[in-house]
Amino acid sequence: MRRLICRISRIANKIMGVLSVSIPAKVNLHLQVVGRRSDGFHELRTVFQSVDLRDRLTAQVAGAGILDLELEPEAVLPRECDNLVLQAARALWKRVDRSPGVRLRLEKRIPVGGGMGGGSADAAAALVLLDRLWDLQIHPAELLAIASDLGSDVPFFLYGGLAFGMGRGEKILPLDDLEPTAVLILVPSVEISTAEVFSRVSAKGSWAPTEDTVYAGLEEKPPKIDWAALGNDLAGPVCAGWPEVDEALRSLRDLRPLMADVTGSGSAVFAVFSGLEEARAAARELRGKWRVEVVRTLGRTEARPRVEKLK
Ligand code: C5P
């Protein structure tokens, strides 16, 4: 029986080969906590933007019931991320009521516990990749529902680009692409738990008149952003609780970008500059103390997870 399974998986590999998907991180250009909900989550209004810092997930068919995940670099064991990839695979098993196998390899560049959606991006990548590898042909709406059960940020990664997020963050309204914009990211070496940050948010909502200023330009083509009006309601609790993040954010603001803030629940902070040269010059001032990345924003076509055949 075992030999037969091995033979079948060798034949399947010949047909399917090795499939791979690269998936970019996000920053939250804006994040407003409207209030606490009865299910314990917080109602959000947020603006997601994909940035060109990617993880890559590669997959090869294995015998039934095998879920094998190799991490690169091995030293970082991104628990949340590897769990989310495996959770995504198991969610697909449950949906199709069988358990096709896979060997996965995850190359991680998106910071872990950084508020850049690393774990969520990997989960979305796993859904798209395994749907194809196992030829499940799950309807996109159903894939979105599975994504939303895996985590509040996961559905965004099935779209990518610029998007408005509502509810827990899982209800996505895709927006037109921004003009490509330079983003400088600083990654303090602390991992922050999202649940911990939300538990420190004051219960009262912050739904404020700025909403019109922030949201009015978003549906224009291309969208117009009032950088000065953007903010993140989680930045207060994050900077109060994690001084490294506060220090990194102050250093960014000293460089006078168009805007600078914490992304999601941190720990990464980012700044938007008018051009790549300005962002690179700013990065030179900051290198040494933190991990620094200069990236650009991505439009939807570049950001959407697309499966490639490697062999
Ligand atoms: O959905 P996700 O697993 O990313 O959420 C992690 C934790 O963050 C939740 O268990 C919850 O405590 C908190 N959270 C929240 N409101 C949101 C999103 C997350 O309170 N909109």
Tab-separated table of C-alpha atoms and ligand atoms in Angstrom:
chain	number	residue	atom	x	y	z
A	1	MET	CA	0.000	0.000	0.000
A	2	ARG	CA	2.805	2.386	1.027
A	3	ARG	CA	4.690	1.632	-2.216
A	4	LEU	CA	1.544	2.316	-4.193
A	5	ILE	CA	1.080	5.699	-2.434
A	6	CYS	CA	4.725	6.601	-3.157
A	7	ARG	CA	4.274	5.713	-6.813
A	8	ILE	CA	1.080	7.711	-7.088
A	9	SER	CA	2.734	10.752	-5.493
A	10	ARG	CA	5.733	10.408	-7.881
A	11	ILE	CA	3.349	10.339	-10.840
A	12	ALA	CA	1.415	13.309	-9.417
A	13	ASN	CA	4.677	15.242	-9.002
A	14	LYS	CA	5.558	14.570	-12.608
A	15	ILE	CA	2.220	15.987	-13.695
A	16	MET	CA	1.995	18.854	-11.208
A	17	GLY	CA	5.749	19.452	-10.722
A	18	VAL	CA	6.739	21.982	-8.112
A	19	LEU	CA	4.459	24.948	-7.645
A	20	SER	CA	5.416	28.187	-5.987
A	21	VAL	CA	3.774	31.439	-4.991
A	22	SER	CA	5.338	34.650	-3.739
A	23	ILE	CA	3.247	36.886	-1.549
A	24	PRO	CA	3.943	40.472	-0.473
A	25	ALA	CA	3.611	42.021	2.988
A	26	LYS	CA	1.170	44.810	3.834
A	27	VAL	CA	1.214	47.983	5.784
A	28	ASN	CA	-1.872	49.573	7.265
A	29	LEU	CA	-1.770	53.122	5.921
A	30	HIS	CA	-4.621	53.867	8.309
A	31	LEU	CA	-6.301	51.942	11.103
A	32	GLN	CA	-9.246	53.167	13.066
A	33	VAL	CA	-10.747	51.188	15.955
A	34	VAL	CA	-14.450	51.930	15.891
A	35	GLY	CA	-15.293	49.975	19.030
A	36	ARG	CA	-15.303	46.619	20.758
A	37	ARG	CA	-17.775	44.019	19.508
A	38	SER	CA	-19.762	41.472	21.461
A	39	ASP	CA	-17.636	38.626	19.976
A	40	GLY	CA	-14.518	40.115	21.619
A	41	PHE	CA	-13.046	41.415	18.360
A	42	HIS	CA	-12.736	45.103	17.519
A	43	GLU	CA	-14.622	46.747	14.679
A	44	LEU	CA	-12.087	48.337	12.339
A	45	ARG	CA	-11.865	50.702	9.414
A	46	THR	CA	-8.471	50.221	7.857
A	47	VAL	CA	-6.569	50.910	4.650
A	48	PHE	CA	-4.296	48.071	3.561
A	49	GLN	CA	-1.473	48.537	1.066
A	50	SER	CA	0.777	45.775	-0.328
A	51	VAL	CA	4.508	46.494	-0.271
A	52	ASP	CA	7.285	44.724	-2.130
A	53	LEU	CA	8.695	42.546	0.653
A	54	ARG	CA	7.804	38.949	-0.013
A	55	ASP	CA	7.620	35.462	1.435
A	56	ARG	CA	7.730	32.520	-0.960
A	57	LEU	CA	5.882	29.250	-0.472
A	58	THR	CA	6.781	26.249	-2.623
A	59	ALA	CA	4.846	22.989	-2.735
A	60	GLN	CA	5.219	19.465	-4.053
A	61	VAL	CA	2.645	16.671	-3.816
A	62	ALA	CA	3.314	14.048	-1.104
A	63	GLY	CA	1.510	10.916	0.025
A	64	ALA	CA	-1.959	11.245	1.512
A	65	GLY	CA	-2.029	12.645	5.054
A	66	ILE	CA	1.489	14.145	4.848
A	67	LEU	CA	1.813	17.834	5.761
A	68	ASP	CA	5.472	18.683	5.850
A	69	LEU	CA	6.726	22.255	6.259
A	70	GLU	CA	10.350	23.296	5.938
A	71	LEU	CA	11.321	26.840	6.963
A	72	GLU	CA	14.014	29.039	5.504
A	73	PRO	CA	15.796	30.519	7.410
A	74	GLU	CA	15.540	27.607	9.805
A	75	ALA	CA	16.695	29.700	12.763
A	76	VAL	CA	13.537	31.779	12.833
A	77	LEU	CA	10.785	29.459	13.852
A	78	PRO	CA	7.790	31.603	13.071
A	79	ARG	CA	5.319	29.619	15.101
A	80	GLU	CA	2.320	31.685	14.162
A	81	CYS	CA	3.269	31.519	10.494
A	82	ASP	CA	3.983	27.837	10.284
A	83	ASN	CA	0.795	27.166	12.182
A	84	LEU	CA	-1.205	29.315	9.832
A	85	VAL	CA	0.209	27.557	6.756
A	86	LEU	CA	-0.600	24.164	8.246
A	87	GLN	CA	-3.955	25.408	9.499
A	88	ALA	CA	-4.753	26.564	5.966
A	89	ALA	CA	-3.880	23.109	4.610
A	90	ARG	CA	-6.056	21.408	7.236
A	91	ALA	CA	-8.932	23.811	6.538
A	92	LEU	CA	-8.787	22.683	2.893
A	93	TRP	CA	-8.736	19.014	3.962
A	94	LYS	CA	-11.866	19.644	6.000
A	95	ARG	CA	-13.572	21.429	3.123
A	96	VAL	CA	-12.954	18.576	0.632
A	97	ASP	CA	-13.271	15.788	3.195
A	98	ARG	CA	-10.011	14.088	2.209
A	99	SER	CA	-6.358	14.653	3.012
A	100	PRO	CA	-4.029	14.952	0.019
A	101	GLY	CA	-0.393	15.365	1.076
A	102	VAL	CA	2.168	18.083	0.454
A	103	ARG	CA	5.758	19.020	1.169
A	104	LEU	CA	5.999	22.770	1.661
A	105	ARG	CA	8.944	25.086	1.903
A	106	LEU	CA	8.474	28.604	3.245
A	107	GLU	CA	11.115	31.243	2.572
A	108	LYS	CA	10.441	34.015	5.078
A	109	ARG	CA	11.432	37.605	4.589
A	110	ILE	CA	8.343	39.294	6.053
A	111	PRO	CA	9.069	40.023	9.733
A	112	VAL	CA	7.360	37.757	12.252
A	113	GLY	CA	5.113	39.549	14.760
A	114	GLY	CA	5.760	42.775	12.852
A	115	GLY	CA	2.222	43.861	11.905
A	116	MET	CA	3.044	43.319	8.232
A	117	GLY	CA	0.755	40.317	7.950
A	118	GLY	CA	3.528	37.724	7.612
A	119	GLY	CA	1.521	34.824	9.022
A	120	SER	CA	-1.673	35.895	7.249
A	121	ALA	CA	0.133	36.294	3.926
A	122	ASP	CA	1.549	32.782	4.254
A	123	ALA	CA	-1.903	31.386	5.032
A	124	ALA	CA	-3.356	33.064	1.940
A	125	ALA	CA	-0.430	31.769	-0.130
A	126	ALA	CA	-1.084	28.243	1.162
A	127	LEU	CA	-4.786	28.429	0.232
A	128	VAL	CA	-4.075	29.542	-3.326
A	129	LEU	CA	-1.146	27.162	-3.814
A	130	LEU	CA	-2.810	24.052	-2.397
A	131	ASP	CA	-6.075	24.722	-4.185
A	132	ARG	CA	-4.062	24.487	-7.392
A	133	LEU	CA	-1.658	21.694	-6.375
A	134	TRP	CA	-4.486	19.436	-5.223
A	135	ASP	CA	-6.756	20.586	-8.065
A	136	LEU	CA	-9.579	21.427	-5.665
A	137	GLN	CA	-11.079	24.276	-7.731
A	138	ILE	CA	-12.664	25.896	-4.711
A	139	HIS	CA	-14.843	28.860	-5.624
A	140	PRO	CA	-13.100	32.199	-4.847
A	141	ALA	CA	-15.948	33.247	-2.512
A	142	GLU	CA	-15.490	30.043	-0.544
A	143	LEU	CA	-11.723	30.508	-0.415
A	144	LEU	CA	-12.377	33.974	1.041
A	145	ALA	CA	-14.635	32.466	3.716
A	146	ILE	CA	-11.945	29.916	4.662
A	147	ALA	CA	-9.369	32.753	4.701
A	148	SER	CA	-11.529	34.806	7.024
A	149	ASP	CA	-11.860	31.875	9.471
A	150	LEU	CA	-8.063	31.565	9.539
A	151	GLY	CA	-7.480	35.188	10.599
A	152	SER	CA	-8.831	38.711	10.227
A	153	ASP	CA	-6.069	39.825	7.834
A	154	VAL	CA	-5.957	36.725	5.618
A	155	PRO	CA	-8.675	37.749	3.074
A	156	PHE	CA	-6.793	40.948	2.176
A	157	PHE	CA	-3.890	38.848	0.901
A	158	LEU	CA	-6.134	37.115	-1.627
A	159	TYR	CA	-6.612	40.556	-3.229
A	160	GLY	CA	-3.457	42.603	-2.572
A	161	GLY	CA	-2.915	46.180	-3.758
A	162	LEU	CA	-4.776	48.997	-2.026
A	163	ALA	CA	-7.935	48.010	-0.160
A	164	PHE	CA	-10.325	49.226	2.474
A	165	GLY	CA	-10.917	46.754	5.320
A	166	MET	CA	-13.990	46.654	7.554
A	167	GLY	CA	-15.412	44.373	10.244
A	168	ARG	CA	-12.511	42.569	11.964
A	169	GLY	CA	-10.486	43.637	8.928
A	170	GLU	CA	-11.738	40.645	6.924
A	171	LYS	CA	-14.333	42.473	4.813
A	172	ILE	CA	-12.401	43.847	1.878
A	173	LEU	CA	-13.251	46.527	-0.624
A	174	PRO	CA	-10.507	46.560	-3.286
A	175	LEU	CA	-9.538	50.069	-4.424
A	176	ASP	CA	-7.740	51.302	-7.520
A	177	ASP	CA	-3.936	51.261	-7.445
A	178	LEU	CA	-2.025	54.156	-5.923
A	179	GLU	CA	0.738	55.769	-7.943
A	180	PRO	CA	3.816	53.690	-6.906
A	181	THR	CA	5.105	55.185	-3.658
A	182	ALA	CA	8.337	54.681	-1.675
A	183	VAL	CA	8.043	53.145	1.775
A	184	LEU	CA	10.783	52.832	4.370
A	185	ILE	CA	10.265	50.106	6.957
A	186	LEU	CA	12.037	49.765	10.301
A	187	VAL	CA	11.752	46.489	12.159
A	188	PRO	CA	12.532	46.714	15.892
A	189	SER	CA	13.617	43.316	17.164
A	190	VAL	CA	10.507	42.617	19.226
A	191	GLU	CA	7.585	40.390	18.291
A	192	ILE	CA	4.245	41.792	19.396
A	193	SER	CA	1.080	39.766	19.916
A	194	THR	CA	-1.925	41.310	18.165
A	195	ALA	CA	-4.282	40.053	20.886
A	196	GLU	CA	-2.118	41.732	23.550
A	197	VAL	CA	-2.245	45.094	21.761
A	198	PHE	CA	-6.014	44.950	21.226
A	199	SER	CA	-6.468	44.141	24.915
A	200	ARG	CA	-4.803	47.505	25.692
A	201	VAL	CA	-7.013	49.586	23.380
A	202	SER	CA	-9.428	51.791	25.309
A	203	ALA	CA	-12.969	50.446	24.942
A	204	LYS	CA	-14.413	53.634	23.544
A	205	GLY	CA	-14.506	53.950	19.801
A	206	SER	CA	-12.558	56.680	18.078
A	207	TRP	CA	-14.852	57.195	15.104
A	208	ALA	CA	-13.944	60.786	14.469
A	209	PRO	CA	-14.640	63.517	11.896
A	210	THR	CA	-11.305	62.753	10.215
A	211	GLU	CA	-13.134	59.879	8.507
A	212	ASP	CA	-14.267	62.146	5.656
A	213	THR	CA	-10.780	63.520	5.069
A	214	VAL	CA	-9.258	60.049	5.067
A	215	TYR	CA	-11.836	58.153	3.067
A	216	ALA	CA	-13.144	60.723	0.578
A	217	GLY	CA	-10.184	60.487	-1.818
A	218	LEU	CA	-9.866	56.703	-1.741
A	219	GLU	CA	-12.425	55.972	-4.412
A	220	GLU	CA	-10.977	58.452	-6.885
A	221	LYS	CA	-9.048	57.036	-9.836
A	222	PRO	CA	-6.157	56.965	-9.016
A	223	PRO	CA	-6.989	57.261	-5.315
A	224	LYS	CA	-5.930	60.443	-3.561
A	225	ILE	CA	-4.512	60.120	-0.097
A	226	ASP	CA	-4.418	62.864	2.472
A	227	TRP	CA	-1.225	61.598	4.138
A	228	ALA	CA	-1.469	64.032	7.041
A	229	ALA	CA	-4.933	62.765	8.010
A	230	LEU	CA	-3.900	59.104	8.351
A	231	GLY	CA	-3.378	57.454	11.712
A	232	ASN	CA	-3.361	54.182	13.617
A	233	ASP	CA	-5.365	53.819	16.837
A	234	LEU	CA	-3.117	50.915	17.859
A	235	ALA	CA	0.032	53.068	17.755
A	236	GLY	CA	-0.681	54.615	21.188
A	237	PRO	CA	-0.859	51.318	23.107
A	238	VAL	CA	2.045	49.850	21.085
A	239	CYS	CA	4.379	52.814	21.713
A	240	ALA	CA	3.375	52.953	25.386
A	241	GLY	CA	4.020	49.242	25.903
A	242	TRP	CA	7.065	48.688	23.694
A	243	PRO	CA	9.623	51.570	23.969
A	244	GLU	CA	11.714	50.135	21.083
A	245	VAL	CA	8.788	50.817	18.747
A	246	ASP	CA	8.282	54.296	20.124
A	247	GLU	CA	11.960	55.071	19.531
A	248	ALA	CA	11.876	53.701	15.968
A	249	LEU	CA	8.767	55.738	15.137
A	250	ARG	CA	10.312	58.936	16.533
A	251	SER	CA	13.446	58.340	14.436
A	252	LEU	CA	11.299	58.000	11.316
A	253	ARG	CA	9.269	61.123	12.074
A	254	ASP	CA	12.483	63.121	12.569
A	255	LEU	CA	13.240	62.480	8.883
A	256	ARG	CA	10.081	64.401	7.874
A	257	PRO	CA	8.363	61.850	5.636
A	258	LEU	CA	4.878	62.368	4.137
A	259	MET	CA	3.659	60.180	6.987
A	260	ALA	CA	5.059	57.658	9.478
A	261	ASP	CA	3.216	55.191	11.698
A	262	VAL	CA	3.094	51.757	13.243
A	263	THR	CA	1.698	49.117	10.867
A	264	GLY	CA	-1.156	47.044	12.330
A	265	SER	CA	-0.266	46.124	15.894
A	266	GLY	CA	3.504	46.553	15.288
A	267	SER	CA	6.317	46.052	15.879
A	268	ALA	CA	7.317	47.344	12.425
A	269	VAL	CA	7.001	51.053	11.710
A	270	PHE	CA	6.979	52.604	8.254
A	271	ALA	CA	7.308	55.968	6.565
A	272	VAL	CA	6.082	57.104	3.155
A	273	PHE	CA	8.400	59.308	1.094
A	274	SER	CA	7.765	61.236	-2.095
A	275	GLY	CA	10.415	59.217	-3.996
A	276	LEU	CA	12.746	56.211	-3.743
A	277	GLU	CA	15.826	58.455	-3.529
A	278	GLU	CA	14.438	60.281	-0.479
A	279	ALA	CA	13.571	56.937	1.131
A	280	ARG	CA	17.061	55.530	0.419
A	281	ALA	CA	18.728	58.642	1.849
A	282	ALA	CA	16.578	58.322	4.978
A	283	ALA	CA	17.486	54.621	5.229
A	284	ARG	CA	21.201	55.479	5.244
A	285	GLU	CA	20.604	57.608	8.366
A	286	LEU	CA	18.985	54.703	10.171
A	287	ARG	CA	20.998	51.610	9.211
A	288	GLY	CA	22.846	49.770	11.943
A	289	LYS	CA	20.292	50.131	14.674
A	290	TRP	CA	17.320	48.335	13.104
A	291	ARG	CA	16.539	46.086	10.191
A	292	VAL	CA	15.743	48.622	7.458
A	293	GLU	CA	13.924	47.924	4.190
A	294	VAL	CA	13.185	50.342	1.377
A	295	VAL	CA	10.322	49.059	-0.746
A	296	ARG	CA	7.635	50.378	-3.020
A	297	THR	CA	3.897	50.007	-2.928
A	298	LEU	CA	2.436	47.371	-5.253
A	299	GLY	CA	-0.621	47.523	-7.477
A	300	ARG	CA	-3.151	44.678	-7.396
A	301	THR	CA	-1.840	42.822	-10.455
A	302	GLU	CA	1.678	42.621	-9.001
A	303	ALA	CA	0.509	41.861	-5.482
A	304	ARG	CA	-2.136	39.197	-6.064
A	305	PRO	CA	-0.772	35.704	-5.247
A	306	ARG	CA	-0.065	33.994	-8.554
A	307	VAL	CA	0.992	30.363	-8.739
A	308	GLU	CA	4.079	29.577	-10.879
A	309	LYS	CA	5.226	26.161	-12.024
A	310	LEU	CA	8.912	25.693	-11.194
A	311	LYS	CA	9.550	22.250	-12.700
B	1	C5P	O1	-7.973	37.484	13.609
B	1	C5P	P1	-6.631	37.336	14.221
B	1	C5P	O2	-6.323	35.893	14.569
B	1	C5P	O3	-5.543	37.974	13.473
B	1	C5P	O4	-6.704	38.104	15.608
B	1	C5P	C1	-5.797	37.908	16.634
B	1	C5P	C2	-6.365	38.528	17.907
B	1	C5P	O5	-6.355	39.965	17.787
B	1	C5P	C3	-7.806	38.180	18.161
B	1	C5P	O6	-7.910	37.003	18.921
B	1	C5P	C4	-8.309	39.383	18.942
B	1	C5P	O7	-7.904	39.285	20.293
B	1	C5P	C5	-7.531	40.525	18.359
B	1	C5P	N1	-8.285	41.253	17.302
B	1	C5P	C6	-9.287	42.121	17.678
B	1	C5P	N2	-9.985	42.794	16.712
B	1	C5P	C7	-9.686	42.631	15.404
B	1	C5P	C8	-8.651	41.754	15.002
B	1	C5P	C9	-7.973	41.076	15.988
B	1	C5P	O8	-9.571	42.305	18.871
B	1	C5P	N3	-10.362	43.319	14.497
